[in-house]
Amino acid sequence: MNRDILRIRLAGVKSLLFVFLLYILKMVEIGMGWDFSRLGIYPLKTKGMLGVLTHPLIHSDFNHLLANTFPLLFLSWCLFYFYREIAGCIFVLIWIGSGVLTFLIGKPGWHIGASGLIYGLAFFLFFSGILRKHVPLIAISLLITFLYGGIIWHMFPQFSPPNMSWEGHLSGGIAGMLCAFLFESNGPQRPDPFKDEQEDEEGTCYSETREEEPFL
């Protein structure tokens, strides 16, 4: 199998498995008549600390989950395909980082949903592509801007509905941006345009040197 096709499929499988888990949890919650909202983040309260780990897994209803499905699939696929060496670490750091920030700055109430994770992924992919100055990654940055540029308004309270966690969105964006800067030197990098020329020159010099030596 072609190596690129295998990478595409592996990235897709990882994204699909995560979203599949979210749907399974929602069906279990509804089927059993449970309420998982208490597994969200309740800022600055002991009862809400567990939510730092669990809040992206919980959604208020299927409409909430459906709204997050495609962005999660697309953005996580981009992460796992283009940044496969560091993708797992980035995913976890955005998950935890956005949760911790939401816990610290959020308004009273239960904060649930994967929106913070979505914002974190979008901001990481955007800033990382710009910082690395590598054409394929810059293209992803531009695509993110085209598809999701409007979401930035929901990071501010004056543009968000009362029941929307703008704090979670802001926290995710901050976590993603910080990861882009912190991991700038890790993962895919812009190729050095002079590297191949240098290697060719070194190879040529080596060959010429051997030609001057006697055969043994």
Tab-separated table of C-alpha atoms in Angstrom:
chain	number	residue	atom	x	y	z
A	1	MET	CA	0.000	0.000	0.000
A	2	ASN	CA	1.193	3.492	-0.833
A	3	ARG	CA	2.750	5.116	2.220
A	4	ASP	CA	0.790	8.386	1.846
A	5	ILE	CA	-2.506	6.528	1.515
A	6	LEU	CA	-1.715	4.573	4.673
A	7	ARG	CA	-0.999	7.818	6.544
A	8	ILE	CA	-4.270	9.324	5.317
A	9	ARG	CA	-6.202	6.285	6.489
A	10	LEU	CA	-4.497	6.102	9.874
A	11	ALA	CA	-5.220	9.765	10.546
A	12	GLY	CA	-8.829	9.229	9.508
A	13	VAL	CA	-9.234	6.183	11.747
A	14	LYS	CA	-7.953	8.080	14.786
A	15	SER	CA	-10.361	10.956	14.149
A	16	LEU	CA	-13.318	8.652	13.533
A	17	LEU	CA	-12.643	6.600	16.657
A	18	PHE	CA	-12.681	9.681	18.851
A	19	VAL	CA	-15.948	10.999	17.373
A	20	PHE	CA	-17.436	7.486	17.549
A	21	LEU	CA	-16.655	7.437	21.276
A	22	LEU	CA	-18.558	10.707	21.727
A	23	TYR	CA	-21.652	9.235	20.051
A	24	ILE	CA	-21.442	6.047	22.107
A	25	LEU	CA	-21.314	8.076	25.327
A	26	LYS	CA	-24.282	10.177	24.253
A	27	MET	CA	-26.357	7.116	23.379
A	28	VAL	CA	-25.490	5.481	26.714
A	29	GLU	CA	-26.433	8.665	28.562
A	30	ILE	CA	-29.815	8.904	26.837
A	31	GLY	CA	-30.498	5.164	26.875
A	32	MET	CA	-29.848	4.871	30.596
A	33	GLY	CA	-31.601	8.121	31.491
A	34	TRP	CA	-28.448	9.558	33.002
A	35	ASP	CA	-27.160	13.133	33.044
A	36	PHE	CA	-23.456	13.430	32.242
A	37	SER	CA	-23.425	17.213	32.429
A	38	ARG	CA	-21.988	16.950	35.945
A	39	LEU	CA	-18.851	15.582	34.319
A	40	GLY	CA	-18.229	19.020	32.839
A	41	ILE	CA	-16.159	21.831	34.286
A	42	TYR	CA	-17.565	23.932	37.118
A	43	PRO	CA	-15.060	26.792	37.446
A	44	LEU	CA	-13.228	27.226	40.741
A	45	LYS	CA	-15.253	24.512	42.472
A	46	THR	CA	-13.913	21.176	43.667
A	47	LYS	CA	-16.906	19.417	42.099
A	48	GLY	CA	-15.866	20.739	38.702
A	49	MET	CA	-12.218	19.684	38.718
A	50	LEU	CA	-12.855	16.276	37.149
A	51	GLY	CA	-14.339	18.084	34.177
A	52	VAL	CA	-10.872	19.249	33.140
A	53	LEU	CA	-10.385	15.656	31.978
A	54	THR	CA	-13.911	14.767	30.870
A	55	HIS	CA	-15.609	17.923	29.548
A	56	PRO	CA	-14.870	17.373	25.791
A	57	LEU	CA	-16.644	14.013	25.989
A	58	ILE	CA	-19.973	15.452	27.187
A	59	HIS	CA	-22.590	17.214	25.039
A	60	SER	CA	-25.976	18.609	25.967
A	61	ASP	CA	-27.840	16.816	23.142
A	62	PHE	CA	-27.332	15.349	19.687
A	63	ASN	CA	-27.657	18.762	18.045
A	64	HIS	CA	-24.740	19.981	20.142
A	65	LEU	CA	-22.737	16.901	19.226
A	66	LEU	CA	-23.632	17.141	15.531
A	67	ALA	CA	-22.488	20.765	15.441
A	68	ASN	CA	-19.060	19.658	16.684
A	69	THR	CA	-18.754	16.491	14.599
A	70	PHE	CA	-17.409	17.746	11.268
A	71	PRO	CA	-14.973	20.301	12.758
A	72	LEU	CA	-13.608	17.603	15.064
A	73	LEU	CA	-13.212	15.116	12.215
A	74	PHE	CA	-11.543	17.573	9.872
A	75	LEU	CA	-9.276	19.371	12.338
A	76	SER	CA	-8.138	16.248	14.157
A	77	TRP	CA	-7.448	14.571	10.790
A	78	CYS	CA	-5.265	17.533	9.786
A	79	LEU	CA	-3.409	17.287	13.079
A	80	PHE	CA	-2.788	13.540	12.889
A	81	TYR	CA	-1.858	13.611	9.212
A	82	PHE	CA	0.380	16.676	8.943
A	83	TYR	CA	1.825	16.606	12.475
A	84	ARG	CA	1.839	12.876	13.105
A	85	GLU	CA	5.106	12.909	15.114
A	86	ILE	CA	3.718	15.289	17.750
A	87	ALA	CA	-0.045	14.971	17.179
A	88	GLY	CA	-0.805	12.897	20.266
A	89	CYS	CA	1.069	15.259	22.558
A	90	ILE	CA	-0.565	18.348	21.007
A	91	PHE	CA	-4.045	16.794	21.256
A	92	VAL	CA	-3.623	16.008	24.955
A	93	LEU	CA	-2.067	19.374	25.800
A	94	ILE	CA	-4.883	21.290	24.110
A	95	TRP	CA	-7.447	19.066	25.836
A	96	ILE	CA	-5.957	19.608	29.299
A	97	GLY	CA	-4.812	23.175	28.734
A	98	SER	CA	-8.195	24.417	27.547
A	99	GLY	CA	-9.832	22.630	30.480
A	100	VAL	CA	-7.536	24.178	33.068
A	101	LEU	CA	-7.999	27.684	31.655
A	102	THR	CA	-11.778	27.266	31.528
A	103	PHE	CA	-11.726	26.111	35.150
A	104	LEU	CA	-9.848	29.280	36.097
A	105	ILE	CA	-11.743	31.917	34.077
A	106	GLY	CA	-15.167	30.415	33.412
A	107	LYS	CA	-18.448	31.827	34.686
A	108	PRO	CA	-20.397	29.762	37.255
A	109	GLY	CA	-22.116	26.783	35.665
A	110	TRP	CA	-21.269	23.520	33.943
A	111	HIS	CA	-19.055	23.884	30.880
A	112	ILE	CA	-19.334	20.887	28.530
A	113	GLY	CA	-18.560	19.977	24.946
A	114	ALA	CA	-15.616	19.635	22.594
A	115	SER	CA	-15.767	23.230	21.354
A	116	GLY	CA	-12.672	24.219	23.323
A	117	LEU	CA	-10.802	21.335	21.726
A	118	ILE	CA	-12.003	22.467	18.282
A	119	TYR	CA	-10.807	26.013	18.891
A	120	GLY	CA	-7.488	24.713	20.158
A	121	LEU	CA	-6.947	22.556	17.080
A	122	ALA	CA	-7.928	25.389	14.739
A	123	PHE	CA	-5.592	27.866	16.408
A	124	PHE	CA	-2.729	25.379	16.539
A	125	LEU	CA	-3.043	24.513	12.851
A	126	PHE	CA	-3.304	28.169	11.858
A	127	PHE	CA	-0.381	29.518	13.879
A	128	SER	CA	1.803	26.453	13.368
A	129	GLY	CA	1.542	26.716	9.590
A	130	ILE	CA	2.416	30.406	9.650
A	131	LEU	CA	5.367	29.925	12.000
A	132	ARG	CA	6.887	27.001	10.084
A	133	LYS	CA	6.625	28.755	6.687
A	134	HIS	CA	6.220	25.400	4.953
A	135	VAL	CA	3.937	25.628	1.905
A	136	PRO	CA	1.589	22.662	2.668
A	137	LEU	CA	1.175	23.823	6.270
A	138	ILE	CA	0.569	27.423	5.212
A	139	ALA	CA	-2.120	26.115	2.856
A	140	ILE	CA	-3.795	24.429	5.831
A	141	SER	CA	-3.586	27.726	7.745
A	142	LEU	CA	-5.353	29.532	4.902
A	143	LEU	CA	-7.982	26.794	4.653
A	144	ILE	CA	-8.624	27.024	8.402
A	145	THR	CA	-9.062	30.786	8.035
A	146	PHE	CA	-11.528	30.307	5.168
A	147	LEU	CA	-13.582	27.602	6.896
A	148	TYR	CA	-13.469	28.713	10.517
A	149	GLY	CA	-12.384	32.345	10.570
A	150	GLY	CA	-15.805	33.383	11.824
A	151	ILE	CA	-15.569	31.327	15.007
A	152	ILE	CA	-13.257	33.899	16.528
A	153	TRP	CA	-16.268	36.063	17.446
A	154	HIS	CA	-17.563	33.390	19.805
A	155	MET	CA	-14.454	33.868	21.938
A	156	PHE	CA	-15.904	37.116	23.277
A	157	PRO	CA	-18.924	37.478	25.591
A	158	GLN	CA	-20.562	40.300	23.652
A	159	PHE	CA	-20.890	38.077	20.563
A	160	SER	CA	-21.880	34.819	22.279
A	161	PRO	CA	-25.324	33.575	23.391
A	162	PRO	CA	-25.807	33.368	27.173
A	163	ASN	CA	-25.711	29.552	27.131
A	164	MET	CA	-22.452	29.404	25.144
A	165	SER	CA	-19.110	28.946	26.898
A	166	TRP	CA	-17.069	31.716	25.304
A	167	GLU	CA	-14.539	31.058	28.077
A	168	GLY	CA	-14.078	27.507	26.781
A	169	HIS	CA	-13.575	28.805	23.246
A	170	LEU	CA	-11.070	31.424	24.398
A	171	SER	CA	-9.243	28.870	26.529
A	172	GLY	CA	-8.989	26.455	23.628
A	173	GLY	CA	-7.685	29.164	21.330
A	174	ILE	CA	-5.026	30.191	23.840
A	175	ALA	CA	-3.965	26.572	24.430
A	176	GLY	CA	-3.686	25.894	20.695
A	177	MET	CA	-1.701	29.067	20.028
A	178	LEU	CA	0.716	28.330	22.882
A	179	CYS	CA	1.275	24.810	21.562
A	180	ALA	CA	2.061	26.219	18.117
A	181	PHE	CA	4.800	28.425	19.565
A	182	LEU	CA	6.151	25.864	22.036
A	183	PHE	CA	6.421	23.083	19.425
A	184	GLU	CA	7.579	25.257	16.543
A	185	SER	CA	10.860	23.347	16.254
A	186	ASN	CA	9.221	19.909	16.547
A	187	GLY	CA	7.396	17.974	13.887
A	188	PRO	CA	7.359	18.873	10.174
A	189	GLN	CA	9.699	21.640	9.074
A	190	ARG	CA	10.268	23.641	5.913
A	191	PRO	CA	12.864	21.838	3.758
A	192	ASP	CA	16.254	23.541	3.491
A	193	PRO	CA	16.537	24.584	-0.188
A	194	PHE	CA	20.347	24.477	0.005
A	195	LYS	CA	20.609	21.068	1.637
A	196	ASP	CA	20.399	19.016	-1.559
A	197	GLU	CA	22.928	21.254	-3.315
A	198	GLN	CA	25.302	20.936	-0.384
A	199	GLU	CA	24.952	17.154	-0.349
A	200	ASP	CA	25.573	17.007	-4.107
A	201	GLU	CA	28.696	19.122	-3.744
A	202	GLU	CA	29.979	16.991	-0.890
A	203	GLY	CA	29.316	13.840	-2.873
A	204	THR	CA	31.101	15.235	-5.913
A	205	CYS	CA	34.147	16.226	-3.885
A	206	TYR	CA	34.282	12.789	-2.324
A	207	SER	CA	34.120	11.069	-5.714
A	208	GLU	CA	36.823	13.263	-7.137
A	209	THR	CA	39.051	12.490	-4.182
A	210	ARG	CA	38.618	8.764	-4.655
A	211	GLU	CA	39.495	9.036	-8.330
A	212	GLU	CA	42.920	10.396	-7.386
A	213	GLU	CA	43.601	7.439	-5.099
A	214	PRO	CA	44.938	4.079	-6.347
A	215	PHE	CA	42.686	1.032	-6.336
A	216	LEU	CA	43.476	-1.425	-3.577
